[in-house]
Coordinates of C-alpha atoms and ligand atoms in Angstrom, one line a residue:
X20 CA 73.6 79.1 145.4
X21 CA 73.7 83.0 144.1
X22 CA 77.5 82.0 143.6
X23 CA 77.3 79.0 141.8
X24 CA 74.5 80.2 139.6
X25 CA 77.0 83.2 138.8
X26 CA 79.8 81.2 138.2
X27 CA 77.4 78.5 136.1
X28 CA 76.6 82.2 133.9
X29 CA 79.9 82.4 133.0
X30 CA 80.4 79.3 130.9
X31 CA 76.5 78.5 129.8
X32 CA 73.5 80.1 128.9
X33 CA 71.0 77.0 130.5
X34 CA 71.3 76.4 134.6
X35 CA 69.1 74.2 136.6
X36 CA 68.3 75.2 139.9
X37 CA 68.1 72.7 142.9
X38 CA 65.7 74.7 145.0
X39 CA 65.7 72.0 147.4
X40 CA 69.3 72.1 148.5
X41 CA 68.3 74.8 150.2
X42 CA 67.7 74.0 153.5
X43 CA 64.7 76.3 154.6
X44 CA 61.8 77.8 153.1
X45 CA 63.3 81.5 154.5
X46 CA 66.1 80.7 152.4
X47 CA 64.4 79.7 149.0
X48 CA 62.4 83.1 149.7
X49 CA 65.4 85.0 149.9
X50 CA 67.1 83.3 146.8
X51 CA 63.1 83.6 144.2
X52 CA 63.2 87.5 145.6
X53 CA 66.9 88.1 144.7
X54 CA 66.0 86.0 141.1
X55 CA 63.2 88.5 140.5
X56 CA 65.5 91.4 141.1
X57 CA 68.5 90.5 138.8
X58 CA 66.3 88.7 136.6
X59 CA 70.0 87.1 134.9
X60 CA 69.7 86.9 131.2
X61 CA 69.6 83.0 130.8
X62 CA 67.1 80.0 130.7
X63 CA 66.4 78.9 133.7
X64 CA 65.3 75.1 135.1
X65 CA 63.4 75.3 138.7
X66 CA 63.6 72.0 140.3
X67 CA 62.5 71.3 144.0
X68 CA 62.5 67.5 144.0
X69 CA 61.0 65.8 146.6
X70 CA 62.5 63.0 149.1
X71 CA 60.4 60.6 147.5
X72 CA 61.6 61.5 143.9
X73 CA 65.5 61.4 145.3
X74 CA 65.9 65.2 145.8
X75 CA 66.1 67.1 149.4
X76 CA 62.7 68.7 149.8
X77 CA 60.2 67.4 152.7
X78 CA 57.1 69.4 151.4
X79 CA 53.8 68.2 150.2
X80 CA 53.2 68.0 146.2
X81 CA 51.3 70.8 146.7
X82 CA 53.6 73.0 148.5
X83 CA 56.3 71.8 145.9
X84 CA 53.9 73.3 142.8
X85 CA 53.4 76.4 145.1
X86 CA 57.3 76.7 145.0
X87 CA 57.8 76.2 141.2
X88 CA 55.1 78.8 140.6
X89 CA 57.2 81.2 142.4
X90 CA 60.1 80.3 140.7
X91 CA 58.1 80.8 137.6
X92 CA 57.3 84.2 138.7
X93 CA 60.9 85.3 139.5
X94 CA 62.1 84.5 136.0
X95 CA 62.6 80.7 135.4
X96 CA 61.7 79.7 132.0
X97 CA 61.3 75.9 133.1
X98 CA 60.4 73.9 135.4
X99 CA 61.2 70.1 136.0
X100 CA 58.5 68.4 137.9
X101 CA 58.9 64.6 138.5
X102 CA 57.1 61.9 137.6
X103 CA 56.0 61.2 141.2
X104 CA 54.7 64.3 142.1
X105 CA 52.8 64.9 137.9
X106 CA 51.3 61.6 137.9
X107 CA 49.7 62.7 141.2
X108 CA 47.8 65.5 140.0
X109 CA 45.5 66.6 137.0
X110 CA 47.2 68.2 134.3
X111 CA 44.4 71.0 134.2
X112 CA 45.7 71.4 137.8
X113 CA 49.2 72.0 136.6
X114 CA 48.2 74.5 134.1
X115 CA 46.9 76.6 136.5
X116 CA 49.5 76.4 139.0
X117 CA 52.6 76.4 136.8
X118 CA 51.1 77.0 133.4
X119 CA 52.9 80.0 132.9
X120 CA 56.2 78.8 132.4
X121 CA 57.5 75.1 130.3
X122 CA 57.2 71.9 132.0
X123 CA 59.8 69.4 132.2
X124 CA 58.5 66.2 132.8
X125 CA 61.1 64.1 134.4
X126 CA 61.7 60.1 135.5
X127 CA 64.6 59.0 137.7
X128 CA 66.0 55.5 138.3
X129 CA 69.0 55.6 140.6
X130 CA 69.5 52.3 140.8
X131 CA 70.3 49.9 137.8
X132 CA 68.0 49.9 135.2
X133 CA 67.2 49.0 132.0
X134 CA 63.4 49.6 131.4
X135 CA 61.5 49.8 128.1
X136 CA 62.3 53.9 128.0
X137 CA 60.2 54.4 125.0
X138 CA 56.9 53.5 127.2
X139 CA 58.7 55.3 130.5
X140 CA 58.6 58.5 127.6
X141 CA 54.9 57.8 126.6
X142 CA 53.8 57.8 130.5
X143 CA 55.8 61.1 131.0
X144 CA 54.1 62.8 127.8
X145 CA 50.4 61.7 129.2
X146 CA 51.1 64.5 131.7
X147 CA 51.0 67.0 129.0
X148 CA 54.8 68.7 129.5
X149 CA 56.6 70.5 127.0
X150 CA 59.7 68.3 127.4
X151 CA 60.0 64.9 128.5
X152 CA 63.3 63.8 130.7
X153 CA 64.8 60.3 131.7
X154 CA 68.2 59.7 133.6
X155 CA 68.9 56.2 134.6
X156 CA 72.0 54.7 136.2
X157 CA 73.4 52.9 133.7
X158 CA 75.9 49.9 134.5
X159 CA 76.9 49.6 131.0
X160 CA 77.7 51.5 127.7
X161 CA 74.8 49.3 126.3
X162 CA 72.3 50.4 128.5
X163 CA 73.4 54.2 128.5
X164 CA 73.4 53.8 124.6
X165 CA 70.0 52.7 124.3
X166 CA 68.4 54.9 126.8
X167 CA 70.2 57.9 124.7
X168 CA 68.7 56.5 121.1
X169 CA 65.4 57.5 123.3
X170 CA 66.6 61.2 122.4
X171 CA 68.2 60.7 118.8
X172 CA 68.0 64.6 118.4
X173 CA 64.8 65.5 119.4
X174 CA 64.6 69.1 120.5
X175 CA 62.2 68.0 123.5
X176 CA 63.7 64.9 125.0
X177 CA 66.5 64.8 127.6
X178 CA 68.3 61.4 128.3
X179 CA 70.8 61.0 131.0
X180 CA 72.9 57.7 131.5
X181 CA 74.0 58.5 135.5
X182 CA 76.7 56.3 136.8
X183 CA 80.3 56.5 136.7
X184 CA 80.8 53.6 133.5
X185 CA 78.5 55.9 131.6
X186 CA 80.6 59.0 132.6
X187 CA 82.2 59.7 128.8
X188 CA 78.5 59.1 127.8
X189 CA 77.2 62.4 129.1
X190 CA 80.2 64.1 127.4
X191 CA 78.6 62.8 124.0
X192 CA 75.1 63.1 125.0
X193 CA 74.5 66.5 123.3
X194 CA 76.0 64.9 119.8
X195 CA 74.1 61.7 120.6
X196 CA 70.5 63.3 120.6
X197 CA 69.6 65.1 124.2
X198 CA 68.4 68.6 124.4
X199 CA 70.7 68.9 127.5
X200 CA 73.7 67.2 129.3
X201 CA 74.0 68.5 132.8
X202 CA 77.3 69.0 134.9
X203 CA 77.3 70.5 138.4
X204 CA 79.3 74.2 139.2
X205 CA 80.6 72.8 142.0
X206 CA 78.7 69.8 144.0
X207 CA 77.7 66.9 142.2
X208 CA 74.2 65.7 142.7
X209 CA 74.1 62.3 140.8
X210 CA 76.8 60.0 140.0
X211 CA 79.4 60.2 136.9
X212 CA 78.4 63.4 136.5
X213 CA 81.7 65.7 135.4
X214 CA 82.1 69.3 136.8
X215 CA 81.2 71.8 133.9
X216 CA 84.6 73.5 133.9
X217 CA 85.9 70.0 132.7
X218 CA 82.8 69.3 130.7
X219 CA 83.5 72.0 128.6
X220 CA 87.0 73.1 128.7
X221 CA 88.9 69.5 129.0
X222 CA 86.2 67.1 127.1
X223 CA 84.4 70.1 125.3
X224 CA 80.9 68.6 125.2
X225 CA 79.2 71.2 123.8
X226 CA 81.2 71.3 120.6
X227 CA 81.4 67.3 120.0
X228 CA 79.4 66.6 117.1
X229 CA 79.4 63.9 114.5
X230 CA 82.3 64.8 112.5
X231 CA 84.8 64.9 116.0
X232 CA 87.4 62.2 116.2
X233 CA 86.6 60.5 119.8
X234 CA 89.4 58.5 121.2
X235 CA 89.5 57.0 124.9
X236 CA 91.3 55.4 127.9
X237 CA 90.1 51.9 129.0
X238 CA 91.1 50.7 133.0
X239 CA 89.8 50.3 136.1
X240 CA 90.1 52.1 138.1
X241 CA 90.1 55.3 135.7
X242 CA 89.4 58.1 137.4
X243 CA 93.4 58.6 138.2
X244 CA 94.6 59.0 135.0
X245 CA 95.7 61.8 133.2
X246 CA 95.9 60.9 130.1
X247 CA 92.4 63.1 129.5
X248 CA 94.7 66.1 130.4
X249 CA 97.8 64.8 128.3
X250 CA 95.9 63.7 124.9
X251 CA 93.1 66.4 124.8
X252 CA 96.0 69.5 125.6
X253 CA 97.7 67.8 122.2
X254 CA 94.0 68.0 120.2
X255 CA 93.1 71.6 121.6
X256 CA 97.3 73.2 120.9
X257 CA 96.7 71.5 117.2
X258 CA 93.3 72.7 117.0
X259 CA 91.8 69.4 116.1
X260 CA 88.2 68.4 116.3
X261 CA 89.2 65.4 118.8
X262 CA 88.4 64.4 122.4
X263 CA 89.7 62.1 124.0
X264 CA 87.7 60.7 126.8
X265 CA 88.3 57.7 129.9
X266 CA 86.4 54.7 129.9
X267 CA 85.9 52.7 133.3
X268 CA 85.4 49.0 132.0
X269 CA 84.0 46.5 134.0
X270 CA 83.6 43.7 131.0
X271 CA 86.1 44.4 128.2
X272 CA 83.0 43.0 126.0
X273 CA 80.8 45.6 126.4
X274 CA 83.3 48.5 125.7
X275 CA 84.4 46.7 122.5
X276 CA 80.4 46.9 121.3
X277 CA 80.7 50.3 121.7
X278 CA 83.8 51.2 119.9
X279 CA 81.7 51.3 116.7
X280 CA 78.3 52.8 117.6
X281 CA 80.5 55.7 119.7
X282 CA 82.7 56.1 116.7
X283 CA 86.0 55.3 118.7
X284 CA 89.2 55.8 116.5
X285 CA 91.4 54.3 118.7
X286 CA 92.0 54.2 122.5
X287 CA 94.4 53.6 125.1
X288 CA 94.4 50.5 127.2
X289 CA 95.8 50.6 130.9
X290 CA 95.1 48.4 134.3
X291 CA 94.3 45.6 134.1
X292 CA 93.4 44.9 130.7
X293 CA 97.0 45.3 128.6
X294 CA 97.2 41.7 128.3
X295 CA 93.5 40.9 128.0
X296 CA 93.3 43.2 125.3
X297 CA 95.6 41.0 123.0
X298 CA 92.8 38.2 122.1
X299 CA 90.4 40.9 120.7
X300 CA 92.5 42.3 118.2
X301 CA 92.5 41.5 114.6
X302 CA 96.4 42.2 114.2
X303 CA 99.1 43.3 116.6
X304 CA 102.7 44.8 116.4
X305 CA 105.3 42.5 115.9
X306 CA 106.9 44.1 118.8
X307 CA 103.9 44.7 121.3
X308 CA 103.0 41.0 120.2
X309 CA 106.9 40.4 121.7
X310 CA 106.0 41.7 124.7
X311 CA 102.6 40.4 125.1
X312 CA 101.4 43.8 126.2
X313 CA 99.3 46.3 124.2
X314 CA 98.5 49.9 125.3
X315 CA 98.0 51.4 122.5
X316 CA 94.9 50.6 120.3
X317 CA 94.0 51.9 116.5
X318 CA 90.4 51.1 115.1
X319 CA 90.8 50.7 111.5
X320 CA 88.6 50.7 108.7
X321 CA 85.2 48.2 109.2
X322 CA 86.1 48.3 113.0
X323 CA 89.4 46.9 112.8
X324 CA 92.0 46.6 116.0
X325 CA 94.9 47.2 115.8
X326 CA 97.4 46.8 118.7
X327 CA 100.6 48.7 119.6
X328 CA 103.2 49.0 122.2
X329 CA 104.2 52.7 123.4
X330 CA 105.4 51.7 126.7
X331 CA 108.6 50.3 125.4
X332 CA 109.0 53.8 123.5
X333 CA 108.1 55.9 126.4
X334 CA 111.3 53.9 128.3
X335 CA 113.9 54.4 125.6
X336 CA 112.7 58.0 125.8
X337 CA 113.2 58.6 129.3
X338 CA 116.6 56.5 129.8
X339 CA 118.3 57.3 126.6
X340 CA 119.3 60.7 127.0
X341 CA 120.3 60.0 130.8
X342 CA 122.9 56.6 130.5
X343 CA 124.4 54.6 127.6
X344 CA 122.1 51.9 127.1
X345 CA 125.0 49.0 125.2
X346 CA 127.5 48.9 128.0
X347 CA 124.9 49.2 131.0
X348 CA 123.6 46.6 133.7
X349 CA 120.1 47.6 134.6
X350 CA 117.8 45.7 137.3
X351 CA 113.9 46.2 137.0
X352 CA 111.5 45.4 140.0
X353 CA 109.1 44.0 139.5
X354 CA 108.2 41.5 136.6
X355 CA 104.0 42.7 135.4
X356 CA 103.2 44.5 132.2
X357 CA 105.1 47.5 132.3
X358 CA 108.3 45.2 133.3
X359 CA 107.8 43.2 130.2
X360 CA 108.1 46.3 128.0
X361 CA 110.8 48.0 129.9
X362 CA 112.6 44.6 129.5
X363 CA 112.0 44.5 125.8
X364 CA 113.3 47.7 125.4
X365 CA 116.6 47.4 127.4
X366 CA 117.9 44.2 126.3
X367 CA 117.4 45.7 122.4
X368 CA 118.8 48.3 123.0
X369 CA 121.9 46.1 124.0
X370 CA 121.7 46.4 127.8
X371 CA 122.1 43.7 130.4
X372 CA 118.9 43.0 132.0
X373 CA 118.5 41.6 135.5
X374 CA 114.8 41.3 137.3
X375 CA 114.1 41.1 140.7
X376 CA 110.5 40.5 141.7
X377 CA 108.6 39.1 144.5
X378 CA 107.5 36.0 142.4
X379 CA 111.0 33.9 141.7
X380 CA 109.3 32.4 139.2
X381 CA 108.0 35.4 137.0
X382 CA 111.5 37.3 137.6
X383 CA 113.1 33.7 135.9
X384 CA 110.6 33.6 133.2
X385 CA 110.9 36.8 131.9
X386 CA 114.8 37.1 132.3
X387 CA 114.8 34.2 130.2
X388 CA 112.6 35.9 127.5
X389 CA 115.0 38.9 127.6
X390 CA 118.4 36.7 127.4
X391 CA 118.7 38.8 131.0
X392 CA 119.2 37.4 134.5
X393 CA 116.9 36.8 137.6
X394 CA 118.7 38.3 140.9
X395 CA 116.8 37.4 144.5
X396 CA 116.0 40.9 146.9
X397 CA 119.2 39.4 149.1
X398 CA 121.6 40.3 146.5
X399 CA 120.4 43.7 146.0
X400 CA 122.4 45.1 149.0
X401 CA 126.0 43.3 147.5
X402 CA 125.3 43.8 144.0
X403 CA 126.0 47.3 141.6
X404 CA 123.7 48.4 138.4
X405 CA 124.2 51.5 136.3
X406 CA 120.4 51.8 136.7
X407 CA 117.4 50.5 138.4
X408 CA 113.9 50.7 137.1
X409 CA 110.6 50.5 139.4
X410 CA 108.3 48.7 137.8
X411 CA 105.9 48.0 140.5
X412 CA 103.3 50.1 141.9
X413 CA 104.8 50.3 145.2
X414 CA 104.8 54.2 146.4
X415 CA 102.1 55.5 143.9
X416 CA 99.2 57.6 145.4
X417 CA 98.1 57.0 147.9
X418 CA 100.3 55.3 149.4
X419 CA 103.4 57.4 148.9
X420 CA 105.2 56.6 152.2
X421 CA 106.1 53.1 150.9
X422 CA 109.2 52.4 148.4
X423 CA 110.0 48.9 147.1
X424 CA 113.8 49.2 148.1
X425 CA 115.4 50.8 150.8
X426 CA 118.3 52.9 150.9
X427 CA 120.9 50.5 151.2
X428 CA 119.5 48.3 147.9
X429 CA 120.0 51.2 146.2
X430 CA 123.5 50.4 144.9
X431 CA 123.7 52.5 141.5
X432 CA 124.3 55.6 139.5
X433 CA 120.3 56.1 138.5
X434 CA 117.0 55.5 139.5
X435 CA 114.0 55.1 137.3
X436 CA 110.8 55.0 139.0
X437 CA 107.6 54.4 136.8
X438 CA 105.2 55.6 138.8
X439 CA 103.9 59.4 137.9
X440 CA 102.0 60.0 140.3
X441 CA 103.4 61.6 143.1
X442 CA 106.0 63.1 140.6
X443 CA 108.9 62.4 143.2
X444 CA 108.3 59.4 144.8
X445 CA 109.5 58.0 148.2
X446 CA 112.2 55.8 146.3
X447 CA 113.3 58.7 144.0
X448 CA 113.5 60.6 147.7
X449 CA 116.1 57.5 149.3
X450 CA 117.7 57.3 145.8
X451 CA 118.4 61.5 145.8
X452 CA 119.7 61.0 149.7
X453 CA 122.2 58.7 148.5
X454 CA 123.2 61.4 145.9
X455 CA 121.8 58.9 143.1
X456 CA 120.7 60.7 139.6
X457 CA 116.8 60.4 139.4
X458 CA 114.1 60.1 136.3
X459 CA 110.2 60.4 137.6
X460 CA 107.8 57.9 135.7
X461 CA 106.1 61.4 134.6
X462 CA 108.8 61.5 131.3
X463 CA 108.0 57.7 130.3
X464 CA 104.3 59.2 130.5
X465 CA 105.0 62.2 128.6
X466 CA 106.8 60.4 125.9
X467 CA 104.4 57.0 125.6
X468 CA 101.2 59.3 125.3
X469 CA 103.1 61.7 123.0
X470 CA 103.6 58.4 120.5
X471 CA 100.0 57.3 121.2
X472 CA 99.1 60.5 120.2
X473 CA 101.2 60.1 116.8
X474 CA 100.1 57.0 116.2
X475 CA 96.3 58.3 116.0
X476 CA 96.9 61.2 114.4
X477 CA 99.8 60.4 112.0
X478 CA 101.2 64.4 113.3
X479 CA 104.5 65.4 115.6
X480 CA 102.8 65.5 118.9
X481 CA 102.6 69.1 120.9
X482 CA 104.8 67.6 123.6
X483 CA 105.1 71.3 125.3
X484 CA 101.6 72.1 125.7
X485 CA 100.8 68.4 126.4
X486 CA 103.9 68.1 129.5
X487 CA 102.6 72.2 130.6
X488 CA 98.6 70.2 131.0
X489 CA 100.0 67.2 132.9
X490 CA 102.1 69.1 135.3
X491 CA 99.5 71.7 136.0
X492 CA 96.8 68.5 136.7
X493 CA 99.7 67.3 139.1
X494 CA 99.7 71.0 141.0
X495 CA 103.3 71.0 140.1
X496 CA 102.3 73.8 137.4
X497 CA 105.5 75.6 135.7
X498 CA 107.2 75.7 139.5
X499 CA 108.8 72.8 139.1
X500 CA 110.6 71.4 136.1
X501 CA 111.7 67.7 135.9
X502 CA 115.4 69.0 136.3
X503 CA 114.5 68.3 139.8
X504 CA 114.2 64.7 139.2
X505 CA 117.2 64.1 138.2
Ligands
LIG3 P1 101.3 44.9 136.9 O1 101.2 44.3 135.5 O2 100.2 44.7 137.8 O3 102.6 44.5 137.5 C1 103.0 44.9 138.8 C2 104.3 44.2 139.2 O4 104.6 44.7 140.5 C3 104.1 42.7 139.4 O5 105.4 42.1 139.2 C4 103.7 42.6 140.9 O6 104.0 41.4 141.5 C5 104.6 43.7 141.5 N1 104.1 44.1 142.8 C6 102.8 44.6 143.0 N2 102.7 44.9 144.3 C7 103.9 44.6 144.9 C8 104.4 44.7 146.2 N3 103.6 45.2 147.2 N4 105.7 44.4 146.4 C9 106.4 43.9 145.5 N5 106.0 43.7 144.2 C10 104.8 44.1 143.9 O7 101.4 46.5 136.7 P2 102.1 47.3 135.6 O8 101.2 47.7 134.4 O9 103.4 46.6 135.2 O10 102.4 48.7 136.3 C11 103.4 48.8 137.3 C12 103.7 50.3 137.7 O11 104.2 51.0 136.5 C13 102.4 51.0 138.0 O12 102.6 51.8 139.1 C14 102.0 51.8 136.8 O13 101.3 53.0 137.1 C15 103.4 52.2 136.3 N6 103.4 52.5 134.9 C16 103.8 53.7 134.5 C17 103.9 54.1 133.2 C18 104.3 55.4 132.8 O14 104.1 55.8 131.7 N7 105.0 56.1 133.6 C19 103.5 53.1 132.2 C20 103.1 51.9 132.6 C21 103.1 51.6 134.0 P3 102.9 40.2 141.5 O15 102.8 39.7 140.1 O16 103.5 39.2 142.5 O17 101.6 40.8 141.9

């Protein structure tokens, strides 16, 4: 705990101490004593929540207040005491056992909730505290939004929306009213809560404020991505007031009510909602339209959508430099969204387009929206293509054993694989055996969030510092380049 709380020092002046992680009384002695020696320069929260509250200690209330006094002692400036343990005792009773420091009174619901907060406050204040505290799991932005409208900049009032779809809520809660957002050092101790290195260094939370740009990823799952790393490395090398921020979204519905109370200037749309997207906007690209696929979403003036395609530019990027696009044959597996808009961008660009995918069907109907051709898997082994294109999740994390071809369907001059993440895939790793040129999914990545970022900002993207962040979030840092795909 010494180590966490010296790492915590490093990067903010406020630190809550869980007293009751520590497992025996012996050791909370030895952590108040070494406290009261070092005495760090910093406000300081003692917390020793009981069981029955949801925190770790088995005490009595009253052993619990004899704790916090001693915490008070050693140099805490604060202590939180919950609700279950104040509205137990006299507030004259608190005053004389923790009196000398500030109390914050605090309320926990860890399960879905969506209570009347204001009166939740009002029972908290009756206890007399000097700050009042409420975190509540919220399953919606809705809920998390109106339990943080409790706070709306009060100096004394903490709100906390705990869950993971209210995740890029705590990373706005400081601009959106509470005295304090919390992020754990190193364990977390309630869910959707983000450590502080990436609170403050990738989503910088303490800095948001009213006048910051705040942009987003929608999917689910989300917690994958890494556009956070790519779009916010573009904002911080330009020096923008911007975050950029991802969005787990359960019902499309209640994200969209958010866009405008949040301020969201425009966002990125991924799994599984690239199609579902389309019947919310008010206008689309003729081109994404084409496709039927948005991932790229601007909010206009009055709240406006507007829907583009970056995909299909992220595909061109990656293939153009590598293979003539006119005079080339090129089969995509697979036939879902990405498909569609690596589809549209190959047979504009003048190349013959052939789709094999599990469903006959899909692989005929989009061939035939392309001007392209359907081939079945059997022909694969006979037939040759300048390049292939995976555009199926087959091989992403974590299943990276699997590939959707084997070697000997590998009858070409290049393989494509969409997938990012691992960087070189198990069908890159067949293809490169055969002595086949390879492109990872990581450049149509790089060059669809690079226009998204464009797009939003109307500047040349910083596609350097942005590739440098997604490579160091993949651990392949500046080792290796993507010479080694291909
Ligand atoms: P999608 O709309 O769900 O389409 C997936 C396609 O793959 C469908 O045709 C699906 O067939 C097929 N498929 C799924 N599992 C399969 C399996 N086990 N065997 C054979 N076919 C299978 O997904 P998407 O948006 O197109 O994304 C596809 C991949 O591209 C994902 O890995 C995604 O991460 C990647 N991607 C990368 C980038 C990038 O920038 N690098 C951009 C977009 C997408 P059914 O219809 O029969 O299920």
């Amino acid at each position: 705990m010494w180590k966490q709380l010296e790492r915590a020092l490093r990067q903010t002046r406020t630190v809550e101490l869980r007293l009751d992680w520590l497992l025996t009384e012996k050791e909370m002695q030895a952590f108040l004593r070494r406290l009261a020696t070092e005495r760090p320069r910093a406000t300081l929260i003692a917390t020793c929540r009981r069981r029955e509250a949801g925190g770790r200690f088995r005490g009595t209330i009253a052993s619990q207040l004899l704790v916090l006094a001693e915490a008070l002692r050693a140099g805490c400036g604060w202590c939180d005491l919950e609700i279950e343990s104040s509205s137990q005792c006299p507030p004259e009773l608190l005053e004389v056992l923790i009196g000398q420091g500030r109390r914050l009174a605090s309320a926990h619901f860890f399960r879905a909730h969506s209570a009347d907060w204001h009166s939740v406050a009002a029972r908290l204040w009756r206890t007399r505290p000097d700050a009042v505290k409420i975190a509540a799991k919220s399953c919606s932005l809705a809920d998390g939004l109106k339990l943080l409208r409790l706070a709306n900049g009060k100096r004394n009032v903490v709100a906390i929306p705990m869950g993971e779809v209210a995740l890029p809520l705590r990373c706005l809660a400081l601009r959106e009213g509470s005295a304090l957002s919390y992020a754990p050092v190193e364990t977390a101790t309630a869910s959707g809560q983000v450590p502080l290195d990436t609170l403050e260094n990738l989503y910088r939370a303490d800095r948001i404020s009213r006048k910051t740009r705040v942009y987003g990823v929608i999917g689910d799952p989300i917690a994958h991505s890494l556009s956070p790393q790519l779009q916010n490395a573009g904002f911080q090398a330009r020096k923008m007031d911007a975050v950029y921020l991802p969005f787990l979204v359960h019902d499309l519905r209640d994200f969209l009510s958010a866009v405008e109370p949040l301020g969201i200037r425009g966002f990125s749309v991924t799994l599984p909602y690239k199609q579902k997207i389309l019947r919310h906007l008010d206008d689309c690209d003729s081109l994404a339209a084409a496709i039927g696929a948005v991932n790229t979403v601007v909010v206009r003036g009055a709240g406006k959508l507007y829907g583009y395609n970056t995909d299909y530019i992220g595909v061109l990027r990656a293939l153009q430099l590598r293979i003539s696009l006119p005079a080339s044959r090129i089969l995509i597996v697979g036939a879902g969204g990405a498909a569609r808009a690596v589809a549209f961008a190959l047979a504009q660009s003048g190349a013959a387009v052939c789709i094999c995918a599990r469903r006959a069907q899909e692989a005929k109907m989009l061939a035939r929206a392309v001007g392209g051709e359907a081939v079945t898997r059997a022909r694969l082994r006979e037939d040759f293509f300048d390049a292939v294109v995976n555009a199926t999740p087959v091989g992403m994390f974590p299943a990276v054993e699997r590939s959707p071809l084997t070697e000997h369907e590998l009858n070409c001059r290049l393989v494509f694989d969409l997938i990012y993440r691992p960087v070189e895939t198990k069908l890159l790793q067949l293809a490169a055996r055969r002595g086949i040129e390879t492109i990872s999914g990581l450049e149509m990545f790089l060059a669809q969030g690079a226009a998204q970022w464009e797009i939003w900002t109307g500047q040349r993207a910083p596609v350097a510092a942005m590739r440098r962040a997604v490579l160091d979030a993949l651990g392949v840092g500046g080792k290796q380049n993507l010479r080694a795909q291909g």
